[in-house]
Structures are given as C-alpha cells and as structure tokens.
XYZ file of C-alpha atoms in Angstrom:
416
model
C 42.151 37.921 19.630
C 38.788 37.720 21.617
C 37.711 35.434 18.784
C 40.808 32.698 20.393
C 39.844 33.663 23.597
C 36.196 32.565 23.429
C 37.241 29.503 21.577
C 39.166 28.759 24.435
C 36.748 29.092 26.986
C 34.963 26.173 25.423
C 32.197 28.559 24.157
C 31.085 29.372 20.344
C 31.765 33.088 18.437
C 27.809 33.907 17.651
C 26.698 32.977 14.223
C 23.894 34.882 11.913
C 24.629 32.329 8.884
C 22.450 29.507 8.132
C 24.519 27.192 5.987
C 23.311 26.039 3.472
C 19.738 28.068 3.095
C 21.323 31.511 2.963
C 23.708 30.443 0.211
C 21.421 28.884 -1.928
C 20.536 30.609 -4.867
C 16.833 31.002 -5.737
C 15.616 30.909 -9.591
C 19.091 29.489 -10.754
C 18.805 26.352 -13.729
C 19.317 23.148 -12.986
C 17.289 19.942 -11.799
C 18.325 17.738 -9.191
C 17.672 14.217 -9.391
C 17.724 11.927 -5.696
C 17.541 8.146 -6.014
C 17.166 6.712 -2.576
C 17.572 2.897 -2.949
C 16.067 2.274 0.827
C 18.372 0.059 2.843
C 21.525 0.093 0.276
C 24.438 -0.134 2.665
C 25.534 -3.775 3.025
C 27.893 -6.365 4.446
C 30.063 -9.098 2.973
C 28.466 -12.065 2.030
C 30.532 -15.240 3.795
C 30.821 -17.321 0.985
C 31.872 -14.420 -1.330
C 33.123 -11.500 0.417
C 30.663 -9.518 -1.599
C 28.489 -7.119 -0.571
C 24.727 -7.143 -1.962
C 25.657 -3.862 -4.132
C 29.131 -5.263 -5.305
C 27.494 -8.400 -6.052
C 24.821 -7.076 -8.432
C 25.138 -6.323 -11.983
C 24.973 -3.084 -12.228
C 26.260 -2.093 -15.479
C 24.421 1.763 -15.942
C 25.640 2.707 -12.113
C 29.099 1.105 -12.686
C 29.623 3.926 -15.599
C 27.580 6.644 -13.888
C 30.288 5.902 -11.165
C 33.211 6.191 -13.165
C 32.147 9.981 -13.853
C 30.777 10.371 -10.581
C 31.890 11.750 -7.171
C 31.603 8.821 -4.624
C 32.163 8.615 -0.720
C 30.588 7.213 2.054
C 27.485 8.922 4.048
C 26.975 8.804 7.648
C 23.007 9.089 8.237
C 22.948 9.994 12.001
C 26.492 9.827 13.848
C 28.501 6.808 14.077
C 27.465 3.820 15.644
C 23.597 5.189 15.622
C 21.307 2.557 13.604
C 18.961 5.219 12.269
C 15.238 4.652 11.745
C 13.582 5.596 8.097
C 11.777 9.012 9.462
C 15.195 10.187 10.715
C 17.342 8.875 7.965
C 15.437 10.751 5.308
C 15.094 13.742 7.234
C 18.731 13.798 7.547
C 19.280 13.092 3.685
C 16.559 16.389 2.740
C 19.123 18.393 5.116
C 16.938 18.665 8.254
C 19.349 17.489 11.424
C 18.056 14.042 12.080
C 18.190 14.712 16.277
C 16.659 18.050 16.117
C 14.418 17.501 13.967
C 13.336 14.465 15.111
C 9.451 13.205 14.628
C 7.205 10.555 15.253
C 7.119 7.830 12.429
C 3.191 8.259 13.349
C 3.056 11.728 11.996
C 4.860 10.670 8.416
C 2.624 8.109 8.030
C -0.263 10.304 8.608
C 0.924 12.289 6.183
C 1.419 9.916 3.063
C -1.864 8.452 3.478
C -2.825 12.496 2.423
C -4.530 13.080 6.273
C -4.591 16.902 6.864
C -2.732 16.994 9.816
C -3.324 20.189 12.601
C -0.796 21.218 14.882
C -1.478 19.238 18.383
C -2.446 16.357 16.385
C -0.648 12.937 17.803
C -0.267 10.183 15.604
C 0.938 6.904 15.654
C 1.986 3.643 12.773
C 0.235 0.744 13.606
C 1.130 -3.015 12.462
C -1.598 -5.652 12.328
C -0.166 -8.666 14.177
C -1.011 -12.004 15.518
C -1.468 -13.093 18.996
C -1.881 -16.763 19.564
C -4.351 -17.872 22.520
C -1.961 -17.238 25.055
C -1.422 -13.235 24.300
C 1.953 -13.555 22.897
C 2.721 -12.220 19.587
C 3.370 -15.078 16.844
C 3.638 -13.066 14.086
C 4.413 -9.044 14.585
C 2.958 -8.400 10.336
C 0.068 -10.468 10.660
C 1.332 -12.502 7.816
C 1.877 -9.394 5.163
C -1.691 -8.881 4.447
C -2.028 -7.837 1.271
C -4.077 -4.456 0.638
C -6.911 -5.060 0.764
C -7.630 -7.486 3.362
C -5.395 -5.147 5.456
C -8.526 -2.332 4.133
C -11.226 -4.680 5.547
C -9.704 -5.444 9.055
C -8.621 -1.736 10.065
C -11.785 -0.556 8.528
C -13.908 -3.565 10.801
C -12.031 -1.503 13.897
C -13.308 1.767 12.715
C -17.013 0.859 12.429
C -16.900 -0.554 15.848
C -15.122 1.936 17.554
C -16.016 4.067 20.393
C -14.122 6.968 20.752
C -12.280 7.945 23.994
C -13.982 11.085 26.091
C -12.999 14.041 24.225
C -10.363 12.629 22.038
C -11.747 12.101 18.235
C -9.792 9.241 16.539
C -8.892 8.143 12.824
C -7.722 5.213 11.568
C -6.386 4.706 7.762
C -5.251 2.149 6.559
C -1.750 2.415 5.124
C 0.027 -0.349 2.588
C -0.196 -4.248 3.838
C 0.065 -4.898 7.397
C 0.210 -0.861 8.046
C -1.725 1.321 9.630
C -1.918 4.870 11.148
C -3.711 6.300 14.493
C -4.550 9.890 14.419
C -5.806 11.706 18.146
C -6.954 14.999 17.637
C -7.898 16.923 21.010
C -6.836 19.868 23.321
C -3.573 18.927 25.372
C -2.482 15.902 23.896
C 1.346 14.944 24.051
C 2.914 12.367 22.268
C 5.693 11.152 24.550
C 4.717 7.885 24.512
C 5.956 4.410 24.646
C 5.677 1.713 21.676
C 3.719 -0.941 22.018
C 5.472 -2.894 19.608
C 8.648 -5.394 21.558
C 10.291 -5.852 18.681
C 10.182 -9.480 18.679
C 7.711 -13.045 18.520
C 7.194 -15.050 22.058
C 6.326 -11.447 24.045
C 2.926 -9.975 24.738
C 2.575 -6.724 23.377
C 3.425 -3.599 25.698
C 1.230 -1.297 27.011
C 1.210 2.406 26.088
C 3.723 3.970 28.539
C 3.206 7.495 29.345
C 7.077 8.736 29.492
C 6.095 12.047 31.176
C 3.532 13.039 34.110
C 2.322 15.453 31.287
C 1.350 12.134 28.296
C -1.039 10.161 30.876
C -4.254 10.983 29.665
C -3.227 10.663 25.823
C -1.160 7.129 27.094
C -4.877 5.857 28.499
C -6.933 7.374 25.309
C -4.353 5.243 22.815
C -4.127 2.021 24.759
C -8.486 2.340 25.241
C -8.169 2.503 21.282
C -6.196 -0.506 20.986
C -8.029 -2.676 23.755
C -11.223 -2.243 21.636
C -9.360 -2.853 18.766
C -7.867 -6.405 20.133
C -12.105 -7.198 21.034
C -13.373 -6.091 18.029
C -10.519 -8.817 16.233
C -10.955 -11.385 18.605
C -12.486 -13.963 16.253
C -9.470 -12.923 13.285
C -7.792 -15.919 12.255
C -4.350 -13.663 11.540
C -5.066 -9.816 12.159
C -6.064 -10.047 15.774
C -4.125 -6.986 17.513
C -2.442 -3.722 16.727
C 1.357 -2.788 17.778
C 1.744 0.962 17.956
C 4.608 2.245 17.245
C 6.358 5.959 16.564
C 3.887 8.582 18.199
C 4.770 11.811 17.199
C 2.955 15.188 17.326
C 2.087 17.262 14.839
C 4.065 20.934 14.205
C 4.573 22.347 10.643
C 8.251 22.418 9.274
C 10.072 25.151 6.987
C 9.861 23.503 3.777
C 12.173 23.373 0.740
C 11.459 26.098 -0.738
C 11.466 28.153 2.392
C 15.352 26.972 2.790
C 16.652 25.799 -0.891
C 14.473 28.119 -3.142
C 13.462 24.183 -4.339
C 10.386 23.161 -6.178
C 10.477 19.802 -4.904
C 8.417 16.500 -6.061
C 8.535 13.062 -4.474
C 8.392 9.717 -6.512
C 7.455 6.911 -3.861
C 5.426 3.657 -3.327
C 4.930 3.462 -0.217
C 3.185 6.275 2.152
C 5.176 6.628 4.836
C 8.092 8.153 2.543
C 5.699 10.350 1.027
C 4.947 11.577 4.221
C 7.913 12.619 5.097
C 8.285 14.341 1.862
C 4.804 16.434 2.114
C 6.840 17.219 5.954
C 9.032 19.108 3.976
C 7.216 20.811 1.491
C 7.285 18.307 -1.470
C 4.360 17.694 -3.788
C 3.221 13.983 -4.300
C 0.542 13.783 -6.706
C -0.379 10.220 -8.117
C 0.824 6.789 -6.206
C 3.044 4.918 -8.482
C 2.581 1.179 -7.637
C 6.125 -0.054 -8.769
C 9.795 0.717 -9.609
C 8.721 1.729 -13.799
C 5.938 3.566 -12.441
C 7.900 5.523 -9.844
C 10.356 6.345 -13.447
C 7.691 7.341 -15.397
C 5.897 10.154 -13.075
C 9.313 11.365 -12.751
C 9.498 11.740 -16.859
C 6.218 12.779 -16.532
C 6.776 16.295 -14.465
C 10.524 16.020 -14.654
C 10.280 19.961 -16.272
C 8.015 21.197 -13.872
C 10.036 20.846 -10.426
C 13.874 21.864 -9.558
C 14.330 18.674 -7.045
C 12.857 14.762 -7.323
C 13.174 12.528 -4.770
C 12.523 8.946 -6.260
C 12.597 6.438 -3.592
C 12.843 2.306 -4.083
C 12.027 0.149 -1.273
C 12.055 -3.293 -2.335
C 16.232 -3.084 -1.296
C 15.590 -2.674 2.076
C 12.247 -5.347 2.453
C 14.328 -8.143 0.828
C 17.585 -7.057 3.584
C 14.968 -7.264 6.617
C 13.787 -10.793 5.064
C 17.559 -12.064 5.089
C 17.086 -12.534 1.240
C 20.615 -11.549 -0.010
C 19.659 -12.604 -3.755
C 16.405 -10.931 -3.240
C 18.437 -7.608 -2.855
C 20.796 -8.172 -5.112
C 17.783 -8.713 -7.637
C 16.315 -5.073 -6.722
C 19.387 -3.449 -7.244
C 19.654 -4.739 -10.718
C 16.197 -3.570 -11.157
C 17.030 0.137 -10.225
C 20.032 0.317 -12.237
C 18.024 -1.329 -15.067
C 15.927 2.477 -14.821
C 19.477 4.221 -14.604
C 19.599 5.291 -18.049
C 15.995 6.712 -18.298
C 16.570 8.700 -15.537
C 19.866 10.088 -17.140
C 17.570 10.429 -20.515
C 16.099 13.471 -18.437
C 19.054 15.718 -18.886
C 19.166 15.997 -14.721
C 22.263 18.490 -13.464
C 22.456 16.671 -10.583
C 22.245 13.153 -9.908
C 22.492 11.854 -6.163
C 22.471 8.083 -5.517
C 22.708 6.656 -2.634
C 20.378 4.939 0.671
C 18.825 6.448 3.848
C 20.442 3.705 5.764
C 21.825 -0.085 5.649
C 20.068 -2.855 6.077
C 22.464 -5.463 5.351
C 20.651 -9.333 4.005
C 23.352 -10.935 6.815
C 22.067 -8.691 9.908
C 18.424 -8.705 8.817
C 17.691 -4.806 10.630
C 18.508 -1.458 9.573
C 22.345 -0.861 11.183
C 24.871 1.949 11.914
C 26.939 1.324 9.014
C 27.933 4.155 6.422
C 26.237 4.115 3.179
C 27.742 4.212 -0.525
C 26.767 7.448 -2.096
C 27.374 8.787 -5.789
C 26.901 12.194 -7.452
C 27.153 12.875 -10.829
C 27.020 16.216 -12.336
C 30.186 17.722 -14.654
C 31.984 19.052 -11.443
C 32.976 15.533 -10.196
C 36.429 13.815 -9.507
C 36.077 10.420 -10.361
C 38.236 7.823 -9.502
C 36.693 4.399 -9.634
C 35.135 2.475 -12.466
C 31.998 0.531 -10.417
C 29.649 1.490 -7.581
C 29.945 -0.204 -4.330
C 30.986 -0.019 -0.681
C 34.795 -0.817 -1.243
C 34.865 1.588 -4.121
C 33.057 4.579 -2.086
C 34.968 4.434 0.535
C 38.073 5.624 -1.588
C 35.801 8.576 -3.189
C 36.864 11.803 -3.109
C 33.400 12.969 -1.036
C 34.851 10.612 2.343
C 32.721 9.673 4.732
C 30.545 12.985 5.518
C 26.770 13.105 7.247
C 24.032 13.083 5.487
C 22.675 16.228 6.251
C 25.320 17.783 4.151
C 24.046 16.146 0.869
C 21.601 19.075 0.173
C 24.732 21.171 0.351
C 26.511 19.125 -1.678
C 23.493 18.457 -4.425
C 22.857 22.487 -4.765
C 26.930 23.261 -5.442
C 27.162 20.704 -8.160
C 24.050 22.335 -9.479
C 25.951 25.249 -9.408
C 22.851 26.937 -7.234
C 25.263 27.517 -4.083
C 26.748 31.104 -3.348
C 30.354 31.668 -2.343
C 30.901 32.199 1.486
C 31.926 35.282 2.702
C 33.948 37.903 0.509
C-alpha cells in the first residue's frame, strides 16, 4: 500500500538497481557486432516515394532482415535533432542528456590527446571569410589532409599562448580541427563561434556563465591570432569553434557491461567518443574494407565492435540522395564478411537521420535491425516502412545495449 501511496504523491519508490549494468553477466560467450551506418534514417524521395535505404540494393541486409528483429530507434526524445557526440553516447547506453559532453572533448580524444580532468576542448572548422568578414564558405572548401596539416600547424608555430592557459592544436581529418586549454579553473560553458550558416560573420566566444569569462577571453585571443596569422590564406583564413566541453573521466564498458570493447572508425571524432567509454582503437582504417578487415583482424580478441561508416551521413548533408544510396550499397556489400565472423549479435542501425531531402541531421526515428537466433522476424527487406512494423517498436536508443547483451544471452533475469 505505501508503495500506491507514494506513486500517488507524484514521487518515485527508491531504487538500488542499475538496469542494465547489474544484470549483465560478466565472462559469458558471445561477441557483439554494432554497425553504425552514420546518418541512416531518411525521407521519401518526391519523385519516388523512396527513402535512401529502401531505394538501395541491399540484397545481404534484405536477408539479414528477414531473420532479424527490426523496429524503429529514437536517439534522444522525440522531436530532438540529436548531434553525433550525443547520438552515439545514447546508442553505447550512456543517457544522451546526462551524459552530455562537448563535441571538443571527443575530438580530442580520437586524435589520441591524453586528456586531464579540467581540460576544455573545443572542434574547430577551417573556413573562409571573404574581405568583408563574412563567412563564404564555413569548410574552407574540404581541404584535404594534408593541406588542412599545413594551415593548423602554420597557427601553432605562430602562436602565443594566453597568460597561464597552455594551448594545443591538432589537426583532425579535412577541414577539422581540435583546441585543447589546459589550466587551473577553466570552464567550458561557452558559446560556438560557428552561425551555422554563409553571409554571417563569425560569433564571438560567449561566456554563458559569470564563472566561463576568463576561459571565453583565452579561446577567442586564440582564434584572433589565428584569423592574423591566416590573413594572407587564399581559402583557410579563420577558425569556427564549435562544441567546448570539459574534460571528466566516464565509467567505461567494462565497468558497466563486463565488455571488452573495440571501435572500427575512420574518422576521429567517433573514435573519441569510443576511447570516452572505454573502447580500444588501435590502427586508423582509411576506408569502408579497411574498417572490415581490422574487425576480422581482432574479431576473437574483444566481446563488443563498434564499426562505424560515415560516408551515409556526408553524402545526406551534401543533398546527394544517389550519393547515399551508393554508400549504403557499399556497407551491405561488407554484410556477409561481417556475418563470416560467427558474431552472436548483430546490431544495425544509425546514430541519427540525416535525410539527402533536408540536408541536416533531424529528429526522425531511425531503422534498426538485430540479428541473433532469438529474433521474431517479420519482414523480408530492411528499411524505414519495414521497421516500423518490427516487433522491437519504436524504443530509445539507450536501451540498445540492453537489448544487444539479452540476445547475447549475457543479461540476468530480474528479480526472483
């Protein structure tokens, strides 16, 4: 009865359970596979009705389907269009709102920096500015590598460092970049710099708290000098920073799942977010076969791999429908060497959407298949119309860990 009666009230029973870490079962068999096709969720095309993933040919993914569990998964809560850092936290299980973080501090991370606690960190984009300080071109024309190398490491040998702030800058993957400020008191609740669009002049670091102002002035000294020292660059003449975050360890996979974990990913930033979370990532694989192949590689000596693809969700943001359609086909095309493996658990399915029509990430749900023997198929093709009939529904993504480990069988019954 007093249970009903505090329910009543409006207030929770106290809880000592931790769903799903205290259920999971440590040492039990069974690898888990995750293929995160970045970006997956789509909408119709106009002239077909078709979504990108409905479109594609995707004969190895059609029949993993048709044994497969499929739904529907909801990255943050309806309506919310989800950035990368929180989508993927949200898919490894860590609540996307709590544990929210800088995109700085995941960048930081994949490019293998060695973070401390109190560090603040920040992703910056080389960008364009035409004579009259607005921004022309917010990627600086997708630099490739190394010309993106040469300009961020012209900034560094010029630099001047703020008074008592120590700064790093690393070059990421094309127009990418990180900031790192290591010093006593920073705080990292600060504005982007970035305003989202061409025609604008780029913003100035806002301090959103009494508490940031002295880190606010040390980042937007950085990124004055930076705009003087690039003065004379044809393309790469400014920085936009965006996503500061600060720096605090996080309980890892195999703190919560009992997981040996291993990530499979091109591009830094997504490795960062899996060293956040205790994954290894040895080795940079610099395409789709080579992300397949370090995963056949050390496929025996890990219980989880994450295996992310992100050319889906850079040929959405371009508005390239075919484009997308194209790097779906070359996922599934890898489909069957994945399956090769002998993985218990195979989990397919994108952090967010980023549909070719809307040309941005969005808020809708994502089409999401797991294949293991404990499924209940009921469709014969992967896609948005078929998921949304799955048995799985539309449920958030931070209960796909829970999901993954119970088809893995590594899951312990709740209560007596």
């Amino acid at each position: 009865m007093l249970y009903f009666v505090v329910f009543f009230l409006g207030l929770e029973p106290m809880s000592h359970t931790h769903l799903p870490d205290d259920l999971a079962i440590r040492g039990a068999e069974g690898t888990i596979v995750l293929v995160v096709l970045d970006g997956l969720g789509g909408l119709p095309h106009p002239d077909t009705g078709l979504t990108e993933l409905e479109t594609a040919a995707t004969p190895n993914l059609d029949a993993l389907a048709a044994r497969s569990s499929l739904g529907m998964l909801l990255p943050v809560a309806e309506g919310v269009t989800p950035g990368s850092g929180p989508a993927h936290l949200s898919l490894f299980g860590y609540d996307p709102i709590e544990a929210l973080i800088g995109r700085g501090v995941l960048s930081a991370l994949g490019v293998r920096f060695e973070l401390k606690p109190g560090d603040v960190a920040a992703r910056l984009n080389l960008a364009t500015v035409g004579p009259d300080g607005l921004l022309t071109d917010r990627r600086a024309g997708r630099p490739s590598d190394e010309e993106g190398r040469r300009i961020v490491g012209r900034v560094t040998e010029a630099l001047t460092s703020p008074p008592s702030v120590e700064v790093e800058l690393i070059h990421e993957k094309e127009h990418r970049a990180v900031m790192i400020l290591r010093g006593v008191g920073l705080d990292a609740r600060l504005g982007d710099t970035d305003p989202q669009r061409t025609g604008l002049a780029p913003l100035s670091v806002e301090a959103l708290t009494p508490e940031a102002e002295e880190t606010a002035r040390a980042a937007q000294g950085v990124l004055d000098q930076a705009r003087s020292i690039l003065a004379d660059e044809p393309v790469a003449n400014t920085f936009l920073a965006r996503g500061f975050g600060k720096y605090e360890p996080y309980p890892t996979f195999m703190d919560r799942y009992g997981l040996r974990a291993h990530a499979s990913a091109k591009y830094p930033m997504y490795r960062g977010v899996a060293r956040l979370v205790g994954m290894e990532c040895r080795d940079v694989p610099s395409d789709s076969d080579a992300t397949v192949a370090l995963l056949e590689q050390h496929f025996s000596e890990y219980d989880f791999h994450f295996l992310h693809f992100k050319d889906t969700d850079s040929r959405g943001h371009d508005g390239d429908f075919a484009g997308k359609v194209a790097a779906i086909e070359e996922v599934d095309a890898l489909m069957p060497r994945i399956q090769a493996l002998g993985p218990a658990v195979t989990m397919v399915t994108g952090d967010h959407s980023t549909p070719a029509v809307y040309g941005e990430h969005t808020w809708h749900h994502v089409p999401t298949l797991i294949h293991s023997p404990w499924g209940r198929p009921h469709a014969t093709s992967f896609g948005e119309g078929a998921c949304r009939g799955g048995d799985l529904g539309v449920f958030h993504g931070t209960e796909l860990m829970s999901l993954g480990l119970a088809h893995a069988r590594r899951m312990d019954k709740y209560g007596a």
